[in-house]
Short mmCIF file of C-alpha atoms in Angstrom, two decimals:
data_model
loop_
_atom_site.label_atom_id
_atom_site.label_comp_id
_atom_site.label_asym_id
_atom_site.label_seq_id
_atom_site.Cartn_x
_atom_site.Cartn_y
_atom_site.Cartn_z
CA MET A 1 33.96 82.71 41.46
CA ALA A 2 35.84 85.94 40.97
CA ASP A 3 35.03 86.97 44.52
CA THR A 4 36.55 83.72 45.75
CA ASP A 5 39.78 84.34 43.84
CA VAL A 6 40.01 87.85 45.23
CA LEU A 7 39.53 86.57 48.78
CA GLN A 8 42.20 83.93 48.29
CA GLU A 9 44.67 86.53 47.01
CA VAL A 10 43.95 88.80 49.98
CA ALA A 11 44.36 85.89 52.34
CA GLU A 12 47.69 84.99 50.73
CA ASP A 13 48.89 88.58 51.03
CA VAL A 14 47.94 88.65 54.69
CA ARG A 15 49.71 85.33 55.30
CA ARG A 16 52.89 86.56 53.63
CA ALA A 17 52.77 89.82 55.59
CA VAL A 18 52.31 87.97 58.89
CA ALA A 19 55.15 85.56 58.07
CA SER A 20 57.47 88.44 57.14
CA ALA A 21 56.61 90.30 60.34
CA ALA A 22 57.24 87.16 62.38
CA ARG A 23 60.65 86.65 60.77
CA GLY A 24 61.57 90.26 61.45
CA ALA A 25 60.48 89.96 65.05
CA ARG A 26 62.58 86.84 65.53
CA GLU A 27 65.63 88.55 63.99
CA GLY A 28 65.23 91.57 66.26
CA ILE A 29 64.96 89.57 69.46
CA GLU A 30 68.09 89.88 71.68
CA ILE A 31 68.40 87.35 74.46
CA VAL A 32 70.17 88.94 77.44
CA GLN A 33 71.02 87.24 80.71
CA ALA A 34 69.97 89.46 83.58
CA GLY A 35 70.39 89.27 87.31
CA SER A 36 70.24 91.60 90.28
CA VAL A 37 72.62 92.93 92.92
CA ARG A 38 72.07 91.43 96.34
CA HIS A 39 74.87 93.13 98.30
CA VAL A 40 77.55 95.79 97.64
CA GLU A 41 80.80 96.62 99.43
CA ARG A 42 83.77 98.69 98.36
CA GLY A 43 85.18 96.95 95.33
CA ILE A 44 82.85 93.93 95.19
CA ALA A 45 79.20 93.04 94.66
CA ARG A 46 77.22 89.86 95.22
CA VAL A 47 74.83 89.07 92.39
CA THR A 48 72.00 86.56 92.00
CA GLY A 49 70.70 85.17 88.73
CA LEU A 50 72.86 84.79 85.62
CA PRO A 51 72.96 80.97 85.65
CA ASP A 52 75.07 80.70 82.47
CA VAL A 53 77.71 83.34 83.23
CA GLY A 54 81.35 82.23 82.79
CA ALA A 55 84.45 82.82 84.87
CA ASP A 56 86.05 86.24 84.31
CA GLU A 57 83.12 87.32 82.12
CA LEU A 58 82.51 91.04 81.84
CA LEU A 59 79.26 92.20 83.49
CA LEU A 60 77.48 95.55 83.44
CA LEU A 61 75.93 96.64 86.74
CA ALA A 62 73.31 99.39 87.03
CA GLY A 63 73.71 100.00 83.32
CA GLN A 64 77.09 101.72 83.65
CA VAL A 65 79.56 100.09 86.08
CA PRO A 66 81.70 97.28 84.60
CA GLY A 67 82.59 94.26 86.69
CA ILE A 68 84.16 90.82 86.37
CA ALA A 69 82.52 87.55 87.44
CA PHE A 70 85.09 86.34 89.95
CA ASN A 71 83.42 83.86 92.31
CA LEU A 72 80.96 81.38 90.78
CA ASP A 73 79.13 79.98 93.79
CA PRO A 74 75.97 77.81 93.50
CA HIS A 75 73.59 80.55 94.67
CA GLU A 76 75.42 83.80 93.89
CA ILE A 77 78.23 85.38 91.89
CA GLY A 78 81.04 87.44 93.41
CA VAL A 79 81.83 90.38 91.13
CA LEU A 80 84.93 92.60 91.09
CA LEU A 81 83.78 96.16 90.41
CA LEU A 82 85.93 98.17 88.01
CA GLY A 83 84.01 101.40 88.47
CA ASP A 84 82.56 103.49 91.29
CA SER A 85 81.00 101.23 93.93
CA ALA A 86 78.76 104.10 95.07
CA ALA A 87 76.93 103.96 91.72
CA VAL A 88 75.71 100.42 92.43
CA GLN A 89 72.87 99.79 94.88
CA ALA A 90 71.24 96.60 96.10
CA GLY A 91 68.53 95.55 93.65
CA ALA A 92 70.24 97.09 90.61
CA ASP A 93 70.09 95.21 87.32
CA VAL A 94 73.09 93.18 86.13
CA ARG A 95 73.61 92.26 82.48
CA ALA A 96 76.00 89.65 81.10
CA THR A 97 78.01 90.63 78.03
CA SER A 98 79.24 87.18 76.92
CA ARG A 99 82.78 88.55 76.52
CA GLN A 100 85.90 88.98 78.60
CA LEU A 101 87.41 92.25 79.76
CA ASP A 102 89.58 93.82 77.05
CA THR A 103 91.76 96.88 76.64
CA PRO A 104 92.72 99.05 73.63
CA VAL A 105 96.06 98.34 71.97
CA GLY A 106 98.08 99.90 69.19
CA GLU A 107 100.26 102.82 68.14
CA SER A 108 97.57 105.36 69.06
CA LEU A 109 98.31 104.76 72.77
CA LEU A 110 101.87 106.08 72.52
CA GLY A 111 102.22 109.33 74.41
CA ARG A 112 98.96 108.77 76.28
CA VAL A 113 97.93 108.29 79.92
CA VAL A 114 95.10 105.76 80.24
CA ASN A 115 93.59 103.30 82.70
CA ALA A 116 93.10 99.56 82.21
CA LEU A 117 89.74 100.11 80.49
CA GLY A 118 91.31 102.42 77.91
CA GLN A 119 89.75 105.55 79.34
CA ALA A 120 91.92 108.64 78.83
CA LEU A 121 93.34 110.28 81.97
CA ASP A 122 95.30 113.04 80.21
CA GLY A 123 92.37 115.12 79.01
CA ALA A 124 93.17 114.48 75.34
CA GLY A 125 90.03 112.51 74.51
CA PRO A 126 89.58 108.76 74.09
CA PRO A 127 92.43 106.97 72.27
CA ASP A 128 91.69 106.09 68.66
CA ALA A 129 92.52 102.38 68.98
CA ALA A 130 91.53 100.09 66.12
CA GLU A 131 91.89 96.90 68.20
CA ARG A 132 91.08 95.68 71.67
CA TRP A 133 92.82 92.67 73.20
CA PRO A 134 91.74 90.64 76.26
CA VAL A 135 93.61 91.59 79.41
CA GLU A 136 94.12 87.88 80.21
CA ARG A 137 96.10 86.06 77.51
CA ASP A 138 98.16 82.87 77.45
CA ALA A 139 101.92 83.19 77.83
CA PRO A 140 104.02 82.35 74.75
CA ALA A 141 104.77 78.65 74.37
CA ILE A 142 108.28 77.37 75.00
CA VAL A 143 108.83 76.59 71.30
CA ASP A 144 107.97 80.21 70.43
CA ARG A 145 110.55 81.69 72.79
CA ALA A 146 114.14 82.58 71.95
CA PRO A 147 117.15 82.84 74.28
CA VAL A 148 117.93 86.22 75.80
CA THR A 149 120.98 87.33 73.82
CA ARG A 150 120.50 91.05 73.16
CA PRO A 151 121.25 93.64 75.86
CA LEU A 152 118.79 96.24 77.06
CA HIS A 153 120.97 99.05 78.34
CA THR A 154 119.63 100.91 81.35
CA GLY A 155 122.24 103.67 81.22
CA ILE A 156 123.07 102.94 84.86
CA LYS A 157 126.71 101.94 85.31
CA VAL A 158 126.27 99.60 88.25
CA VAL A 159 123.46 97.74 86.47
CA ASP A 160 124.91 97.51 82.97
CA ALA A 161 128.35 96.51 84.26
CA LEU A 162 127.49 94.13 87.11
CA PHE A 163 123.88 93.01 86.59
CA PRO A 164 123.13 93.39 82.88
CA VAL A 165 119.55 93.09 81.67
CA GLY A 166 118.72 91.38 78.37
CA ARG A 167 115.75 91.96 76.11
CA GLY A 168 113.07 89.52 77.20
CA GLN A 169 114.34 89.24 80.78
CA ARG A 170 112.36 89.77 84.00
CA GLU A 171 114.51 91.66 86.50
CA LEU A 172 112.98 92.44 89.89
CA VAL A 173 113.66 95.80 91.55
CA ILE A 174 113.35 95.33 95.30
CA GLY A 175 113.89 97.55 98.31
CA ASP A 176 112.32 99.48 101.19
CA ARG A 177 110.24 102.63 100.77
CA GLN A 178 112.01 105.73 99.53
CA THR A 179 115.13 103.96 98.25
CA GLY A 180 114.81 105.03 94.61
CA LYS A 181 113.09 102.01 93.02
CA THR A 182 110.88 104.10 90.74
CA THR A 183 113.79 106.41 89.90
CA LEU A 184 115.94 103.47 88.79
CA ALA A 185 113.16 102.09 86.56
CA LEU A 186 112.47 105.57 85.18
CA ASP A 187 116.16 106.04 84.31
CA ALA A 188 116.00 102.75 82.40
CA ILE A 189 113.07 104.14 80.38
CA LEU A 190 114.92 107.39 79.67
CA SER A 191 117.95 105.45 78.45
CA GLN A 192 116.03 103.69 75.66
CA GLY A 193 116.08 104.80 72.05
CA GLU A 194 113.34 105.05 69.46
CA ASP A 195 113.51 101.30 68.82
CA VAL A 196 112.09 100.44 72.27
CA VAL A 197 108.52 101.12 73.41
CA SER A 198 108.30 101.82 77.14
CA ILE A 199 105.19 101.23 79.27
CA TYR A 200 105.01 102.52 82.83
CA CYS A 201 102.26 100.82 84.83
CA ALA A 202 101.38 102.51 88.14
CA ILE A 203 99.43 100.30 90.57
CA GLY A 204 98.00 101.92 93.68
CA GLN A 205 100.38 104.89 93.50
CA ARG A 206 99.58 108.38 94.71
CA ALA A 207 98.48 110.76 91.98
CA THR A 208 101.33 113.17 92.80
CA GLY A 209 103.94 110.45 92.29
CA VAL A 210 102.47 109.44 88.93
CA ALA A 211 102.33 113.10 87.88
CA ARG A 212 106.06 113.45 88.65
CA VAL A 213 106.86 110.44 86.49
CA ILE A 214 104.83 111.84 83.58
CA GLN A 215 106.47 115.25 83.98
CA THR A 216 109.94 113.68 83.94
CA LEU A 217 109.15 111.72 80.77
CA ARG A 218 107.94 114.90 79.08
CA GLU A 219 110.89 116.99 80.21
CA HIS A 220 113.35 114.46 78.76
CA GLY A 221 111.45 114.07 75.47
CA ALA A 222 110.54 110.42 76.05
CA MET A 223 106.76 110.62 76.38
CA HIS A 224 106.09 110.12 72.66
CA ARG A 225 107.47 106.55 72.85
CA CYS A 226 105.83 105.69 76.17
CA ILE A 227 102.44 104.58 77.45
CA VAL A 228 101.46 105.33 81.05
CA VAL A 229 98.80 102.99 82.48
CA VAL A 230 97.46 104.16 85.83
CA ALA A 231 95.34 102.74 88.63
CA SER A 232 95.76 105.16 91.53
CA GLY A 233 95.31 104.33 95.17
CA GLU A 234 91.89 106.01 95.07
CA ASP A 235 90.62 103.65 92.34
CA GLU A 236 88.65 100.50 93.06
CA PRO A 237 90.75 97.48 94.10
CA GLY A 238 89.36 95.55 91.12
CA LEU A 239 90.77 98.14 88.72
CA GLN A 240 94.13 97.99 90.49
CA PHE A 241 94.07 94.21 90.14
CA VAL A 242 93.48 94.11 86.35
CA THR A 243 95.77 97.04 85.46
CA PRO A 244 99.10 95.14 85.11
CA TYR A 245 97.41 92.52 82.92
CA ALA A 246 96.05 95.29 80.69
CA ALA A 247 99.51 96.87 80.46
CA MET A 248 100.97 93.49 79.51
CA SER A 249 98.39 93.11 76.72
CA MET A 250 99.37 96.54 75.37
CA ALA A 251 103.01 95.41 75.42
CA GLU A 252 102.19 92.12 73.69
CA TRP A 253 100.62 93.96 70.74
CA PHE A 254 103.99 95.58 70.02
CA MET A 255 105.93 92.37 70.72
CA GLN A 256 103.82 90.43 68.23
CA ARG A 257 104.83 93.01 65.59
CA GLY A 258 108.55 92.54 66.20
CA ARG A 259 109.05 95.51 68.53
CA ASP A 260 111.02 95.52 71.79
CA VAL A 261 109.11 96.70 74.87
CA LEU A 262 110.26 97.73 78.35
CA LEU A 263 107.46 97.26 80.88
CA VAL A 264 107.76 98.72 84.41
CA LEU A 265 105.24 97.39 86.96
CA ASP A 266 105.20 99.80 89.92
CA ASP A 267 104.53 98.02 92.16
CA LEU A 268 103.38 94.43 92.68
CA THR A 269 103.25 94.78 96.47
CA ARG A 270 100.21 97.04 96.14
CA HIS A 271 98.83 94.71 93.48
CA ALA A 272 99.01 91.80 95.92
CA ARG A 273 97.36 93.87 98.65
CA ALA A 274 94.48 94.82 96.35
CA TYR A 275 93.98 91.15 95.48
CA ARG A 276 94.08 90.19 99.17
CA GLU A 277 91.43 92.83 99.97
CA LEU A 278 89.15 91.57 97.21
CA SER A 279 89.63 87.93 98.20
CA LEU A 280 88.84 88.58 101.85
CA LEU A 281 85.71 90.55 100.93
CA LEU A 282 84.61 87.65 98.74
CA ARG A 283 85.31 85.27 101.65
CA ARG A 284 87.97 83.24 99.93
CA PRO A 285 90.00 81.14 102.39
CA PRO A 286 93.01 83.16 103.65
CA GLY A 287 96.48 81.67 103.82
CA ARG A 288 99.86 82.98 104.90
CA GLU A 289 99.68 86.69 105.88
CA ALA A 290 95.96 86.51 104.95
CA TYR A 291 96.81 86.26 101.24
CA PRO A 292 94.72 83.76 99.25
CA GLY A 293 96.27 80.50 98.14
CA ASP A 294 96.69 81.57 94.50
CA ILE A 295 98.70 84.73 95.20
CA PHE A 296 101.78 83.14 93.58
CA TYR A 297 99.79 82.24 90.47
CA ILE A 298 98.46 85.76 89.82
CA HIS A 299 102.02 87.08 89.53
CA SER A 300 103.51 84.10 87.70
CA ARG A 301 100.83 84.12 85.01
CA LEU A 302 101.48 87.84 84.55
CA LEU A 303 105.28 87.77 84.36
CA GLU A 304 105.45 84.60 82.24
CA ARG A 305 103.94 86.64 79.41
CA SER A 306 107.17 88.63 79.09
CA ALA A 307 109.62 86.90 76.77
CA ARG A 308 111.71 87.19 73.64
CA LEU A 309 110.04 85.59 70.61
CA ARG A 310 111.78 83.61 67.89
CA ASP A 311 109.99 85.70 65.29
CA GLY A 312 111.41 88.89 66.81
CA GLY A 313 110.03 91.19 69.44
CA SER A 314 110.39 91.05 73.21
CA ILE A 315 108.96 92.27 76.49
CA THR A 316 111.49 93.10 79.20
CA ALA A 317 109.74 93.35 82.56
CA LEU A 318 110.99 95.40 85.51
CA PRO A 319 108.54 94.52 88.30
CA ILE A 320 108.99 96.50 91.51
CA VAL A 321 108.30 95.14 94.99
CA GLU A 322 108.52 96.93 98.32
CA THR A 323 110.06 95.34 101.41
CA GLN A 324 109.55 96.14 105.08
CA ALA A 325 112.66 96.67 107.22
CA GLN A 326 114.87 95.07 104.50
CA ASP A 327 113.08 91.73 104.84
CA ILE A 328 113.59 90.17 101.42
CA ALA A 329 112.48 86.82 102.88
CA ALA A 330 108.88 88.05 103.27
CA TYR A 331 106.06 86.26 101.46
CA ILE A 332 105.51 88.41 98.36
CA PRO A 333 109.21 89.29 97.77
CA THR A 334 110.29 85.62 97.90
CA ASN A 335 107.48 84.69 95.51
CA LEU A 336 108.63 87.29 93.00
CA ILE A 337 112.32 86.44 93.43
CA SER A 338 111.51 82.85 92.48
CA ILE A 339 109.48 83.96 89.42
CA THR A 340 111.94 86.49 87.99
CA ASP A 341 115.39 86.11 86.40
CA GLY A 342 117.26 88.15 88.97
CA GLN A 343 116.86 91.11 91.30
CA LEU A 344 118.35 94.53 91.93
CA TYR A 345 118.32 95.12 95.68
CA LEU A 346 118.29 98.78 96.74
CA SER A 347 119.75 99.23 100.20
CA PRO A 348 118.50 101.97 102.56
CA GLU A 349 121.97 102.13 104.19
CA LEU A 350 123.60 102.93 100.85
CA PHE A 351 120.83 105.42 100.12
CA HIS A 352 121.40 107.29 103.37
CA ARG A 353 125.18 107.31 102.76
CA GLY A 354 124.59 108.99 99.41
CA GLU A 355 125.75 106.05 97.28
CA LEU A 356 123.16 106.48 94.54
CA PRO A 357 121.75 104.45 92.94
CA PRO A 358 121.89 102.34 96.12
CA VAL A 359 122.22 98.94 94.40
CA GLU A 360 123.77 96.51 96.87
CA VAL A 361 126.20 94.33 94.96
CA GLY A 362 126.10 91.43 97.40
CA ARG A 363 122.33 90.90 97.24
CA SER A 364 121.72 91.66 93.57
CA VAL A 365 122.00 89.20 90.70
CA SER A 366 121.15 88.83 87.01
CA ARG A 367 120.64 85.18 86.10
CA VAL A 368 120.24 85.73 82.36
CA GLY A 369 121.58 89.10 81.27
CA GLY A 370 125.27 88.12 81.47
CA LYS A 371 124.81 86.22 78.22
CA ALA A 372 123.41 89.38 76.64
CA GLN A 373 125.94 91.85 78.03
CA HIS A 374 127.65 94.16 75.55
CA PRO A 375 131.08 92.66 74.66
CA ALA A 376 132.85 95.91 75.50
CA LEU A 377 131.28 96.06 78.95
CA ARG A 378 132.02 92.39 79.52
CA ALA A 379 135.67 93.01 78.63
CA VAL A 380 136.18 95.85 81.12
CA ALA A 381 133.82 94.69 83.88
CA GLY A 382 134.36 90.93 83.82
CA ASP A 383 136.03 90.75 87.25
CA LEU A 384 134.46 93.91 88.65
CA ARG A 385 131.94 92.19 90.88
CA LEU A 386 134.55 89.94 92.47
CA ALA A 387 136.88 92.90 92.97
CA HIS A 388 134.08 94.91 94.58
CA ALA A 389 133.27 92.04 96.96
CA GLN A 390 136.93 91.67 97.94
CA PHE A 391 137.21 95.41 98.52
CA GLU A 392 134.19 95.48 100.84
CA GLU A 393 135.55 92.56 102.84
CA LEU A 394 138.99 94.15 103.13
CA GLU A 395 137.50 97.52 104.06
CA THR A 396 135.51 95.91 106.87
CA PHE A 397 138.60 94.05 108.07
CA SER A 398 140.76 97.18 107.95
CA ARG A 399 138.62 98.81 110.64
CA PHE A 400 140.02 96.30 113.15
CA ALA A 401 143.59 96.21 111.85
CA THR A 402 146.25 98.64 113.01
CA ARG A 403 148.70 98.01 110.15
CA LEU A 404 147.99 96.99 106.55
CA ASP A 405 150.45 95.84 103.92
CA ASP A 406 150.89 97.92 100.79
CA GLU A 407 148.96 95.52 98.54
CA THR A 408 145.92 95.49 100.82
CA ARG A 409 146.03 99.27 101.15
CA ALA A 410 146.21 99.64 97.34
CA THR A 411 143.24 97.29 96.86
CA ILE A 412 141.14 99.28 99.33
CA GLU A 413 142.04 102.61 97.73
CA ARG A 414 141.13 101.33 94.25
CA GLY A 415 137.88 99.90 95.61
CA ARG A 416 136.96 103.28 97.06
CA ARG A 417 137.49 104.89 93.67
CA LEU A 418 135.38 102.19 92.06
CA ARG A 419 132.63 102.96 94.55
CA GLU A 420 132.82 106.63 93.62
CA VAL A 421 132.67 105.82 89.91
CA LEU A 422 129.57 103.65 90.34
CA LYS A 423 127.68 106.62 91.79
CA GLN A 424 125.40 108.32 89.29
CA PRO A 425 122.92 111.24 89.45
CA GLU A 426 119.27 110.50 88.73
CA HIS A 427 117.86 110.99 85.24
CA GLU A 428 121.34 111.07 83.67
CA PRO A 429 121.66 107.75 81.81
CA MET A 430 125.13 107.12 80.40
CA PRO A 431 125.85 105.71 76.91
CA VAL A 432 127.77 102.43 76.68
CA VAL A 433 130.83 104.10 75.17
CA GLU A 434 131.21 106.43 78.13
CA GLN A 435 130.61 103.61 80.61
CA VAL A 436 133.37 101.54 79.02
CA ALA A 437 135.83 104.45 79.10
CA VAL A 438 135.15 105.26 82.75
CA LEU A 439 135.18 101.64 83.96
CA HIS A 440 138.39 100.93 82.06
CA ALA A 441 140.04 103.94 83.69
CA VAL A 442 139.20 102.79 87.21
CA THR A 443 140.01 99.09 86.69
CA ALA A 444 143.33 99.97 85.01
CA GLY A 445 144.29 102.05 88.04
CA LEU A 446 144.42 105.33 86.15
CA LEU A 447 142.30 107.05 88.81
CA ASP A 448 144.35 105.75 91.75
CA PRO A 449 146.49 108.93 92.16
CA LEU A 450 143.41 111.18 92.43
CA PRO A 451 141.81 112.13 95.73
CA LEU A 452 138.30 110.76 96.20
CA GLU A 453 136.71 114.20 95.98
CA ASP A 454 138.16 114.67 92.46
CA ILE A 455 136.85 111.40 91.00
CA ALA A 456 133.51 112.85 89.88
CA GLY A 457 135.19 115.73 88.04
CA ALA A 458 137.68 113.40 86.37
CA GLU A 459 134.84 111.15 85.26
CA ARG A 460 132.96 114.05 83.68
CA ALA A 461 136.09 115.18 81.86
CA LEU A 462 136.77 111.68 80.53
CA ARG A 463 133.17 111.25 79.36
CA ALA A 464 133.25 114.56 77.53
CA SER A 465 136.55 113.73 75.83
CA VAL A 466 136.02 110.14 74.69
CA GLN A 467 133.35 110.96 72.12
CA ARG A 468 135.45 113.79 70.73
CA GLU A 469 138.97 112.36 70.82
CA ALA A 470 138.45 108.61 70.27
CA PRO A 471 135.98 108.32 67.36
CA GLU A 472 137.31 104.96 66.11
CA PHE A 473 136.92 103.37 69.53
CA CYS A 474 133.39 104.80 69.86
CA ALA A 475 132.38 103.48 66.43
CA ARG A 476 133.68 100.00 67.27
CA VAL A 477 131.81 99.87 70.59
CA GLU A 478 128.59 101.22 69.09
CA ALA A 479 128.81 98.49 66.45
CA GLY A 480 128.70 95.91 69.26
CA ASN A 481 132.36 94.90 69.30
CA ALA A 482 134.74 94.37 72.17
CA PRO A 483 137.68 96.79 72.52
CA ARG A 484 140.99 95.61 71.08
CA ASP A 485 144.44 96.02 72.59
CA VAL A 486 144.96 99.16 70.54
CA ASP A 487 141.71 100.54 71.93
CA ARG A 488 142.84 99.89 75.48
CA ALA A 489 146.12 101.64 74.78
CA SER A 490 144.34 104.62 73.25
CA LEU A 491 141.98 104.77 76.25
CA ASP A 492 144.96 104.73 78.60
CA ASP A 493 146.58 107.55 76.65
CA LEU A 494 143.32 109.53 76.52
CA ALA A 495 142.70 109.15 80.25
CA ARG A 496 146.24 110.28 81.09
CA ARG A 497 145.93 113.34 78.84
CA VAL A 498 142.54 114.26 80.29
CA LEU A 499 143.71 113.85 83.88
CA ALA A 500 146.87 115.82 83.22
CA ARG A 501 144.91 118.56 81.49
CA ASP A 502 142.00 118.83 83.91
CA GLY A 503 143.63 117.42 87.00
CA GLY A 504 140.33 115.95 88.14
CA GLY A 505 138.94 119.43 88.68
CA ASP A 506 135.54 120.60 87.60
CA GLY A 507 135.63 118.40 84.49
CA HIS A 508 134.65 121.08 81.98
CA GLY A 509 137.80 120.99 79.92
#
């Protein structure tokens, strides 16, 4: 009998051990969807298997190359490769991850140069980001948005005075190659203070151009409040495609915490070309100019994510688009003009004449920022755009007229001085106080007696004197108030003293 009890106890121990081992085996089992690569081209792969994969799901090819499930056809999956296509061969394994592509976000990215995947490109090691957000996120709902009422000063006179940009606005920068589009956006970044986070997103740019931007940010002490997100022209088209969405997610992290963000997207022409290349390789039906039918949607869903929230925080977007032979009616430019809240058109004719920045007043517009313009700038520049348009028309007419009346001649001469005042060197953003003083001087006719070649010197002298000799006026403007009559009188007196003292010379008085 005792032997029977012993055998039963042994049997029970064995049963418990087997049951425990079975439970452990079940807990350690990981079910992974796997497929294989059927075909590879630059930027894309065709994959079989993976019957349960979802749209835009992150895949891992050959154990190391990330990709996105882009086309879900009945017999194969079209994948956008985000890594080196040469590392993927036909027959390689493909694993599903059951998650969407994400990117690191947070304060640790400030001062860093990264790509859309969060990989460091500045040699300083991987960023220590505590969170990762999906690169594709829904735009804020209408009820969560607030009107654009606060200005975002670019430090560029012609922009802040005539085409003001508000926090939460989307202002397109458009122009031909080599007209200063990147320089204008970079000057806007340099003009920001510590309260604004700036993100420069380079899409398909040459490495030398991106290096110049980074060097400029460092030289002007702005890199510590900036993030540079790069997808160079040598990177895979898939990485170029997802990069602006990753940069927008980084900006949204700050916006959700009540911060103001300036996001420069340089440029969306190359972004559209990368998407067209991928779509044609994946045999999506081509449309106008061989772009796929959803080319408008990829930019609208990106730019709609920039906004000003009711709870505080904003993303101001400065997308850049390149035109060919000044054709702003081309497919991609017209799409972006219809999506954004205005555009700054940079003219090659003005650029070649040395009128920098070459913002053409007649083709540029800000549909929102006027409501957010600084009261002092609105007071001195309210009629400036109309006056500039009248001057250009009269100047054109005067070329065919032999005799002009005194009033017309005076209007043309003042317009020429206004044109000189609106010129500005690159990487020298101007504070609002100095802009108001200079624009008041030209609109009040105080610069009319000076020759055109002395305008720049007189402007420098006035800028140097206003901070020193008109502290009450400066304090009132910096507090966000419009100038009073006494301020205008003091500005008139200051300008006359400065011009009498310096005579519009070298401006170092």
